[in-house]
Amino acid sequence: MTLDRTLRTVDALVEAGFVPAAEAEPIGLVAARYAVGVTPAMAALIDRADPTDPIARQFIPDARELETRPEERDDPIGDHAHSPVAGIVHRYPDRVLLKAVHVCPVYCRFCFRREMVGPDGDGTLSAEALDAAFAYIGAHAEIREVIFTGGDPLVLSARRLADLVGQLSAMAHVRMVRFHTRVPVADPDRIDAALLAALSASGKTTYLAVHANHPRELTDAAVAGLARLRGAGIVLLGQSVLLKGVNDDVDTLAALMRGFVEAGVMPYYLHHPDLAPGTAHFRLSIAEGQRLVAALRGQISGLCQPRYVLDIPGGFGKAQIGLPEIEALDDGHRVTDFRGGQHVYPPLQGDE
Ligand SMILES: *Cc1c(COP(=O)(O)O)cnc(C)c1O
Ligand code: SF4
């Protein structure tokens, strides 16, 4: 398994040439606070000669992570406020998150759950907690969709994952299963026949949202892994985080979204970065994000347009935060085209 060659310590990062020996001490403090993990697939993408490499920026710890801002929060999207039993987050009536595992193949430096993920402990919910989580789903007939997230559910062995996913097959009210994962880019070789069978073990319509933030992450191996997933009948969605120094320019964002679509992945969410501790150096202003997202409009295929969203701090769910393209007037509406031109849509005439 390729995960065994994942870089997990500061010593390993220094040895691999990703951290200068002179910085080992401050970086060690970061690593003591937040988990570190760089898979061989991601390490291979990093250009050591480029101090601003967008792949390194996502995975190599940075001393700035030690600075916490007053607006930052340990639980930025309010998971705890909506967790009726361990491992379940039930914020919206018709769907739940199931966080069966808090381990990831890589550890993203901007992670919104960075206080909750990492290799410590046994990595997964206990058997009793999993039983309670499935009992909760079974007892709530309004739950139509179960979203496996974490951590990264695809780090589980195919056998364990098949056991978990298979438990949903007998629940008639659960209509869809969704996975949120970094594995297709971070460790694409994990996507083998056994894993494909496990993902589909519920027999329900199955979606998989793959997290990637830079077009270089969509390597030939990743694209091949995504093709195997599609071949298994799984519907693929793209999920990205808008990150300063990684993808905060129109050309990079356009290439990422086009890369997704060419790989058979529909861009779904482009997240504004959450207020996770020690991540201020990744955040750009919402006005800047709106400008970038507006610039994509009309320039690239409609298939390539993600929804730009913010998870409202405190657990109130997601809001779409792109600039509105229509505005109500006293009489009719004003609509903005992709070049910024404004047009009137007339009021309804006649039988009032
Ligand atoms: C984001 C999220 C979901 C999924 O929301 P969609 O808009 O359906 O993608 C579900 N539950 C929680 C708690 C979430 O944070
Ligand atoms: S894969 Fe997801 S949960 Fe894991 S560290 Fe990255 S952002 Fe966080």
GROMACS .gro file of C-alpha atoms in nm, residues 173-292:
model
  120
  173HIS     CA    1  -3.557   0.538   0.328
  174VAL     CA    2  -3.189   0.597   0.242
  175ARG     CA    3  -3.195   0.668  -0.133
  176MET     CA    4  -2.845   0.798  -0.197
  177VAL     CA    5  -2.495   0.747  -0.064
  178ARG     CA    6  -2.223   1.005  -0.108
  179PHE     CA    7  -1.850   0.998  -0.033
  180HIS     CA    8  -1.626   1.300   0.015
  181THR     CA    9  -1.264   1.205  -0.045
  182ARG     CA   10  -0.914   1.313  -0.140
  183VAL     CA   11  -0.801   0.957  -0.226
  184PRO     CA   12  -0.849   0.972  -0.607
  185VAL     CA   13  -0.584   1.245  -0.626
  186ALA     CA   14  -0.376   1.173  -0.315
  187ASP     CA   15  -0.347   0.795  -0.355
  188PRO     CA   16  -0.517   0.691  -0.680
  189ASP     CA   17  -0.384   0.335  -0.675
  190ARG     CA   18  -0.615   0.258  -0.384
  191ILE     CA   19  -0.906   0.264  -0.627
  192ASP     CA   20  -0.907  -0.104  -0.715
  193ALA     CA   21  -1.184  -0.353  -0.781
  194ALA     CA   22  -1.236  -0.429  -0.412
  195LEU     CA   23  -1.274  -0.060  -0.325
  196LEU     CA   24  -1.516  -0.003  -0.615
  197ALA     CA   25  -1.729  -0.292  -0.490
  198ALA     CA   26  -1.721  -0.150  -0.136
  199LEU     CA   27  -1.832   0.196  -0.249
  200SER     CA   28  -2.129   0.041  -0.426
  201ALA     CA   29  -2.217  -0.203  -0.148
  202SER     CA   30  -2.538  -0.021  -0.054
  203GLY     CA   31  -2.692  -0.085  -0.395
  204LYS     CA   32  -2.816   0.279  -0.390
  205THR     CA   33  -2.734   0.561  -0.626
  206THR     CA   34  -2.380   0.657  -0.531
  207TYR     CA   35  -2.205   0.993  -0.562
  208LEU     CA   36  -1.843   1.070  -0.491
  209ALA     CA   37  -1.711   1.423  -0.442
  210VAL     CA   38  -1.338   1.439  -0.509
  211HIS     CA   39  -1.140   1.716  -0.343
  212ALA     CA   40  -0.873   1.880  -0.562
  213ASN     CA   41  -0.751   2.239  -0.565
  214HIS     CA   42  -0.492   2.269  -0.839
  215PRO     CA   43  -0.501   2.135  -1.196
  216ARG     CA   44  -0.168   1.956  -1.143
  217GLU     CA   45  -0.342   1.726  -0.892
  218LEU     CA   46  -0.538   1.573  -1.180
  219THR     CA   47  -0.251   1.350  -1.290
  220ASP     CA   48  -0.283   1.065  -1.540
  221ALA     CA   49  -0.308   0.824  -1.245
  222ALA     CA   50  -0.581   1.034  -1.082
  223VAL     CA   51  -0.776   1.062  -1.407
  224ALA     CA   52  -0.748   0.685  -1.452
  225GLY     CA   53  -0.876   0.628  -1.098
  226LEU     CA   54  -1.169   0.861  -1.165
  227ALA     CA   55  -1.244   0.667  -1.484
  228ARG     CA   56  -1.258   0.344  -1.282
  229LEU     CA   57  -1.505   0.507  -1.043
  230ARG     CA   58  -1.724   0.622  -1.332
  231GLY     CA   59  -1.699   0.277  -1.484
  232ALA     CA   60  -1.848   0.142  -1.162
  233GLY     CA   61  -2.150   0.369  -1.212
  234ILE     CA   62  -2.054   0.624  -0.948
  235VAL     CA   63  -2.148   0.986  -1.024
  236LEU     CA   64  -1.849   1.214  -0.974
  237LEU     CA   65  -1.854   1.565  -0.830
  238GLY     CA   66  -1.565   1.808  -0.781
  239GLN     CA   67  -1.502   1.993  -0.460
  240SER     CA   68  -1.235   2.260  -0.417
  241VAL     CA   69  -1.127   2.522  -0.170
  242LEU     CA   70  -1.037   2.869  -0.295
  243LEU     CA   71  -0.690   2.921  -0.149
  244LYS     CA   72  -0.453   3.215  -0.161
  245GLY     CA   73  -0.130   3.111  -0.333
  246VAL     CA   74  -0.279   2.787  -0.466
  247ASN     CA   75  -0.563   2.866  -0.704
  248ASP     CA   76  -0.655   3.233  -0.653
  249ASP     CA   77  -0.616   3.336  -1.016
  250VAL     CA   78  -0.857   3.295  -1.303
  251ASP     CA   79  -0.630   3.084  -1.524
  252THR     CA   80  -0.559   2.829  -1.251
  253LEU     CA   81  -0.923   2.806  -1.149
  254ALA     CA   82  -1.033   2.770  -1.511
  255ALA     CA   83  -0.775   2.494  -1.571
  256LEU     CA   84  -0.887   2.312  -1.256
  257MET     CA   85  -1.253   2.321  -1.348
  258ARG     CA   86  -1.183   2.220  -1.708
  259GLY     CA   87  -0.962   1.939  -1.581
  260PHE     CA   88  -1.247   1.811  -1.365
  261VAL     CA   89  -1.497   1.822  -1.650
  262GLU     CA   90  -1.260   1.646  -1.890
  263ALA     CA   91  -1.219   1.373  -1.627
  264GLY     CA   92  -1.596   1.329  -1.606
  265VAL     CA   93  -1.626   1.519  -1.278
  266MET     CA   94  -1.893   1.789  -1.240
  267PRO     CA   95  -1.760   2.084  -1.035
  268TYR     CA   96  -1.991   2.113  -0.738
  269TYR     CA   97  -1.858   2.338  -0.463
  270LEU     CA   98  -1.582   2.595  -0.454
  271HIS     CA   99  -1.551   2.665  -0.082
  272HIS     CA  100  -1.443   2.995   0.061
  273PRO     CA  101  -1.178   2.893   0.317
  274ASP     CA  102  -1.316   2.834   0.665
  275LEU     CA  103  -1.197   3.010   0.981
  276ALA     CA  104  -0.982   2.715   1.090
  277PRO     CA  105  -0.699   2.796   1.333
  278GLY     CA  106  -0.365   2.894   1.182
  279THR     CA  107  -0.494   2.930   0.826
  280ALA     CA  108  -0.504   3.309   0.778
  281HIS     CA  109  -0.230   3.291   0.511
  282PHE     CA  110  -0.471   3.091   0.291
  283ARG     CA  111  -0.764   3.329   0.316
  284LEU     CA  112  -0.855   3.586   0.056
  285SER     CA  113  -1.137   3.836   0.085
  286ILE     CA  114  -1.487   3.741  -0.018
  287ALA     CA  115  -1.482   4.033  -0.265
  288GLU     CA  116  -1.174   3.883  -0.430
  289GLY     CA  117  -1.341   3.540  -0.442
  290GLN     CA  118  -1.649   3.692  -0.601
  291ARG     CA  119  -1.435   3.864  -0.863
  292LEU     CA  120  -1.259   3.537  -0.951
   0.00000   0.00000   0.00000
